[in-house]
XYZ file of C-alpha atoms in Angstrom:
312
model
C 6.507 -6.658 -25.572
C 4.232 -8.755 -23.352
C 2.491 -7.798 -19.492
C 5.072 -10.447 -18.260
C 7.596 -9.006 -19.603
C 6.719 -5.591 -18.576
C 6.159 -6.365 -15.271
C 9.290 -8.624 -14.889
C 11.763 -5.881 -16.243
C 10.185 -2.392 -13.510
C 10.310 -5.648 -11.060
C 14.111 -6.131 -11.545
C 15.086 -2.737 -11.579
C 14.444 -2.088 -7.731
C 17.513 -4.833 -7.607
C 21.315 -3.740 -7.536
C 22.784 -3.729 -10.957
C 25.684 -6.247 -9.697
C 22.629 -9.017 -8.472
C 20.779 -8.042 -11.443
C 23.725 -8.981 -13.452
C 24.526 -12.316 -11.504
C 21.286 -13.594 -10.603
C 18.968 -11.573 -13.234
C 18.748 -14.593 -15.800
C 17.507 -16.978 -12.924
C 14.944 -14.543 -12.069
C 13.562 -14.007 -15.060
C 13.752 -17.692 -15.233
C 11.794 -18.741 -12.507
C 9.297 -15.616 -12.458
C 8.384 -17.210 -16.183
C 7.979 -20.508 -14.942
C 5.202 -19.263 -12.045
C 3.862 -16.696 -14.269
C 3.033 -19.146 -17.152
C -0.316 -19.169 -17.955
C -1.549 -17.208 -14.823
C -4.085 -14.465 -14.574
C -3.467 -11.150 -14.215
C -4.028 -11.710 -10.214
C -1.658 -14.198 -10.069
C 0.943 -12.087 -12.284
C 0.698 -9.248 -9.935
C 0.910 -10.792 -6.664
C 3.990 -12.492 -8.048
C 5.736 -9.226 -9.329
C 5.178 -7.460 -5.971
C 6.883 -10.431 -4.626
C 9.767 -10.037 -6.647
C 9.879 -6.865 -6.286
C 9.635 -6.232 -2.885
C 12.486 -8.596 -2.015
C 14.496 -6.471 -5.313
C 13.983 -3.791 -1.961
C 14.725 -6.470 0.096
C 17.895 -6.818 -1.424
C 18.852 -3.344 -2.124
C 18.495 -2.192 1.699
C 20.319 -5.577 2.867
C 17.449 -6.736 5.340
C 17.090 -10.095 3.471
C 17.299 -13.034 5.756
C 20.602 -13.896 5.847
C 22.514 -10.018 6.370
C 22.712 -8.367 9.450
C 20.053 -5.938 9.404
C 17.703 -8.196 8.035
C 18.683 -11.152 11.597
C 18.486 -8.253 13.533
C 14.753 -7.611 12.205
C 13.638 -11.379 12.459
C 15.174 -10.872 16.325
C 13.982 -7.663 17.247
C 9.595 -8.210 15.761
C 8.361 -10.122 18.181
C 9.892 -7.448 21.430
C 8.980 -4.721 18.977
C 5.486 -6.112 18.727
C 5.425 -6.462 22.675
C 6.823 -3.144 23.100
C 4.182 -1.375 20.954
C 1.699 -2.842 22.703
C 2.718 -1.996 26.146
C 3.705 1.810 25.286
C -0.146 2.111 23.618
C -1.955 0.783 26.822
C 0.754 2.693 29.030
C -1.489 6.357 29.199
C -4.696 3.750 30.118
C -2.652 2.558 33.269
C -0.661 5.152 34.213
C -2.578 8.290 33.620
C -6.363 7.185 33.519
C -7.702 10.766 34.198
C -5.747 12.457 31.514
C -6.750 10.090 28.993
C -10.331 10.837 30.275
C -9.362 14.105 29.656
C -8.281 14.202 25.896
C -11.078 11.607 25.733
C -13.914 14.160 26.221
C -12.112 16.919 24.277
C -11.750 14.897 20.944
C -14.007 14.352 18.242
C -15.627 11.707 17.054
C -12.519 10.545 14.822
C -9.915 11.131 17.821
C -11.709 9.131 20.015
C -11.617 6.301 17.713
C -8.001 6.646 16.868
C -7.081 6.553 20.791
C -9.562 3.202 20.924
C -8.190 1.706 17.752
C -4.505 2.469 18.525
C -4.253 -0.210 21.715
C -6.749 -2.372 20.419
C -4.477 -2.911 16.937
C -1.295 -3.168 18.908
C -2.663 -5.629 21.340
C -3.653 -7.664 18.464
C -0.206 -7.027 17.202
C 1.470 -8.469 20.059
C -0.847 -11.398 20.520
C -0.927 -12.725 17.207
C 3.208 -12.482 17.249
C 2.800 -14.063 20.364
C 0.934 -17.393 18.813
C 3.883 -16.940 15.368
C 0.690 -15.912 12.905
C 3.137 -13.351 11.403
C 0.863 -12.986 8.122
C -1.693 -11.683 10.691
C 0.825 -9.972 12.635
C 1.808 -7.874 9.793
C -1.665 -6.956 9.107
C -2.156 -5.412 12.424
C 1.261 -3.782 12.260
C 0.042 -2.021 8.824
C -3.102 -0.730 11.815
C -0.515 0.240 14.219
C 1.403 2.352 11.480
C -2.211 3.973 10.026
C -3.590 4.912 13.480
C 0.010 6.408 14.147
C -0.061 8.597 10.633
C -3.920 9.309 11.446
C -2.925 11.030 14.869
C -1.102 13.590 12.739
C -4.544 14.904 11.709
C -3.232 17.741 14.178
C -0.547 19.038 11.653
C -2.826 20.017 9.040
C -5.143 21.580 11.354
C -5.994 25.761 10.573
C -3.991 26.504 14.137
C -0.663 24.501 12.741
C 1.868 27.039 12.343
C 4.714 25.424 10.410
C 7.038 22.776 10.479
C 7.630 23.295 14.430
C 4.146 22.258 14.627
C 4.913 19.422 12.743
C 7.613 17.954 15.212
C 5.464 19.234 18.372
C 2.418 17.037 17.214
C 4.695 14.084 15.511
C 6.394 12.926 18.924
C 3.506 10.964 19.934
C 3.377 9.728 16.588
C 6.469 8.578 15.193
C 6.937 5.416 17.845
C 4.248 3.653 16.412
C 5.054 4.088 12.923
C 8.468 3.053 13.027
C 7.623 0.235 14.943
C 5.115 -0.887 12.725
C 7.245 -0.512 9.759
C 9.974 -2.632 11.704
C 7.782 -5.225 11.869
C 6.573 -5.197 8.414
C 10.127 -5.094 7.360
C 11.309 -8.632 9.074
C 12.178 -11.094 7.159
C 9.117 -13.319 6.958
C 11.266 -16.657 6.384
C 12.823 -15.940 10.148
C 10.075 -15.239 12.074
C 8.372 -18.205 14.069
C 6.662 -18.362 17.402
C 8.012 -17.758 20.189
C 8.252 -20.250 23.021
C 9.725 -20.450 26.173
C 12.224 -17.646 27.121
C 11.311 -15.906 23.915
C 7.824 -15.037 25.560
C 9.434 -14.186 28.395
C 11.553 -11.827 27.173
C 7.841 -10.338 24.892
C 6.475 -9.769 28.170
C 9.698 -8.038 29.392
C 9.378 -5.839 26.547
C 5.612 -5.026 26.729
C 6.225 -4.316 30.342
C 9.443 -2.012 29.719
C 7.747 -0.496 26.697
C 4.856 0.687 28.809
C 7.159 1.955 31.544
C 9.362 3.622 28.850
C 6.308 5.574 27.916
C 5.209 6.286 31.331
C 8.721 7.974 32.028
C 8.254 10.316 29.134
C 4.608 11.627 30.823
C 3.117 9.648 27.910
C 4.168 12.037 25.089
C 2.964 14.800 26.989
C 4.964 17.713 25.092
C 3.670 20.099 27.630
C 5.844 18.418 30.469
C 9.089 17.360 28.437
C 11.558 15.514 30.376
C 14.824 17.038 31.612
C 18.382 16.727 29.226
C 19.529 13.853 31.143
C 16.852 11.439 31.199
C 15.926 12.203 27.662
C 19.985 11.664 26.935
C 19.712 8.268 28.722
C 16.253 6.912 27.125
C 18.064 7.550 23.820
C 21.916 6.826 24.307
C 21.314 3.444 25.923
C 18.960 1.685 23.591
C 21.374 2.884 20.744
C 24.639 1.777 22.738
C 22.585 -1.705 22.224
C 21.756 -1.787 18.491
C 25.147 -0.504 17.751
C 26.055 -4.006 19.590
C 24.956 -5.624 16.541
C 27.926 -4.842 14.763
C 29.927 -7.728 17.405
C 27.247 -10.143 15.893
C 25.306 -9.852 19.395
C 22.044 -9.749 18.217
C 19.762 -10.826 21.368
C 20.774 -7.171 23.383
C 20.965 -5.286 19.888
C 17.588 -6.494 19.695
C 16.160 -4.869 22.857
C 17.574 -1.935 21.826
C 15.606 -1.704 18.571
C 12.459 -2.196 20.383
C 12.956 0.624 22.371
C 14.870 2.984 20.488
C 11.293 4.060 18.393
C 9.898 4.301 21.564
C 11.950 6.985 23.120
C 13.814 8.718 20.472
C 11.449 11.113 18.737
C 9.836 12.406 21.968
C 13.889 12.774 23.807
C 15.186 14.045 21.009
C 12.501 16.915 20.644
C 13.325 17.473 24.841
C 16.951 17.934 24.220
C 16.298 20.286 21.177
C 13.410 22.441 23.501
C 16.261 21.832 26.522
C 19.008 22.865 23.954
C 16.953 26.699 23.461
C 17.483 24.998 19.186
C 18.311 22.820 15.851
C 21.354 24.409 16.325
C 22.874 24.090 19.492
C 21.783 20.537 19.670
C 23.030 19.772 15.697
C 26.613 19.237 16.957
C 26.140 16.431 19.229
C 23.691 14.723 16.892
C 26.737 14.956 14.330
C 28.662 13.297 16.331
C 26.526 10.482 17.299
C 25.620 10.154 13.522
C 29.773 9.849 12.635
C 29.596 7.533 15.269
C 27.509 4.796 14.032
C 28.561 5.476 10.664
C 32.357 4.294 11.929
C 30.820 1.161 13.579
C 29.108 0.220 10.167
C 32.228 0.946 8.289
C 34.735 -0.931 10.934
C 32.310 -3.404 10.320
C 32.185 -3.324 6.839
C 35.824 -3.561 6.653
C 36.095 -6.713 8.346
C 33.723 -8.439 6.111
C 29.708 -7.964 6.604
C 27.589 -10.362 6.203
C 26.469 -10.078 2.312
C 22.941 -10.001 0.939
C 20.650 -12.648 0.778
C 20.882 -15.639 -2.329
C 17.359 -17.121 -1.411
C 14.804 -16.920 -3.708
C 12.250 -14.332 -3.554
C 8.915 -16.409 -2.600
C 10.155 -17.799 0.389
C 11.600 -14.560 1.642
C 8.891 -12.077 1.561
């Protein structure tokens, strides 16, 4: 059994079995035909390819299903939105970030320079439609988010409490870095026009967004009803996506990361526990779980036929 082969068959496997089945001989087909004769660079970069549009597939956020327009809508407010929530704490609270500034170490002061440097970059290369660039600097905004968990692991952390206490200022830029990575390449272009307009909106709301949650401040959480707002309305608008409204759903997405780690942890400290909050969270799961199967019911969009190298 050859490399090619090898590689080909662990590549299809991260496909469904039905689009293995249907489209698996085409595949194989055309992944022989650009594979012939290559080197072992050119062999990998196309199995990575193939498979990470097999994932592509298998999660349904190929170009042409829902999840996957809703992505190619929502990157280029998401990348705004990032951008404005990291420069937020150097606007609206200049002496705190002073502050922390002075207390960190060496490392912590580069994260909290790195972090709004990488998003900026973020936005403004989305901004002039250099998505391969763009994703590059989202890959920054997600590692600069995982390094501020350095916390965690410290000798003080005391559990998995810990864990959520430190991850709240976290978790916003790491989802919305991996939303960005996640868009469909093949439906991203640059914006013009309104759609800047509405990037700006976004940066500008993003920041403000992060302002009104004392920028991730866990010693000053908000109170149960603005935290139940900053999380209830940006969902109300990316359950919208299920009417095939994807401009609002959109706005939703790029400000749903943004708010619901750090509200959610409010209403559980507001709630006195897990437990007391785990009932309404139930129900909001069951919720969206009845849109996407009313939805499903009346015919979703299916997965995506396109090939694989011009959808990654």
């Amino acid at each position: 059994m050859t490399t090619q082969t090898v590689v080909l068959r662990v590549a299809l496997q991260l496909y469904p079995a039905r689009y293995r089945r249907e489209r698996g001989d085409e595949l194989a087909a055309v992944f022989a035909d650009t594979t012939a004769e290559a080197g072992r660079q050119a062999l990998a970069r196309e199995a990575l390819d193939l498979a990470a549009y097999g994932l592509r597939v298998r999660t349904r956020l190929t170009s042409s299903s829902l999840g996957g327009r809703l992505l190619g809508a929502a990157a280029p407010l998401i990348a705004a939105a990032v951008a404005g929530a990291s420069l937020s704490p150097w606007f609206s609270d200049v002496d705190a970030v002073a502050w922390n500034f002075a207390g960190e170490t060496s490392l912590g002061r580069a994260i909290m320079i790195a972090q709004p440097v990488v998003a900026l970059l973020l936005a403004l290369a989305a901004m002039v439609g250099s998505w391969t660039v763009a994703r590059i600097f989202a890959v920054g905004v997600v590692v600069t988010g995982l390094l501020g968990m350095r916390d965690a692991f410290a000798p003080e952390a005391t559990g998995w409490w810990w864990t959520l206490y430190t991850g709240t200022s976290v978790v916003p830029f790491v989802l919305s870095g991996l939303l960005v990575i996640a868009a469909p390449r093949d439906l991203l272009s640059r914006p013009t026009g309104w759609p800047r307009a509405l990037m700006a909106a976004s940066a500008v709301l993003g920041g403000l967004m992060v302002a009104a949650q004392g920028n991730y401040d866990t010693r000053y959480l908000m109170n149960a009803p603005w935290s139940t707002v900053l999380v209830v309305v940006p969902l109300f608008l990316v359950l919208t996506v299920v009417r095939g409204w994807l401009l609002p759903a959109a706005a939703g997405l790029a400000m749903l990361p943004l708010s619901a780690a750090f509200s959610v942890f409010s209403l559980w400290e507001e709630a006195g526990g897990i437990w007391r909050l785990l009932p309404v969270g139930t129900a909001a799961v069951a919720l969206m779980l009845a849109a996407v199967l009313v939805k499903r019911r009346r015919g979703g969009v299916p997965p995506g036929t396109e090939g694989w190298r011009t959808a990654i």
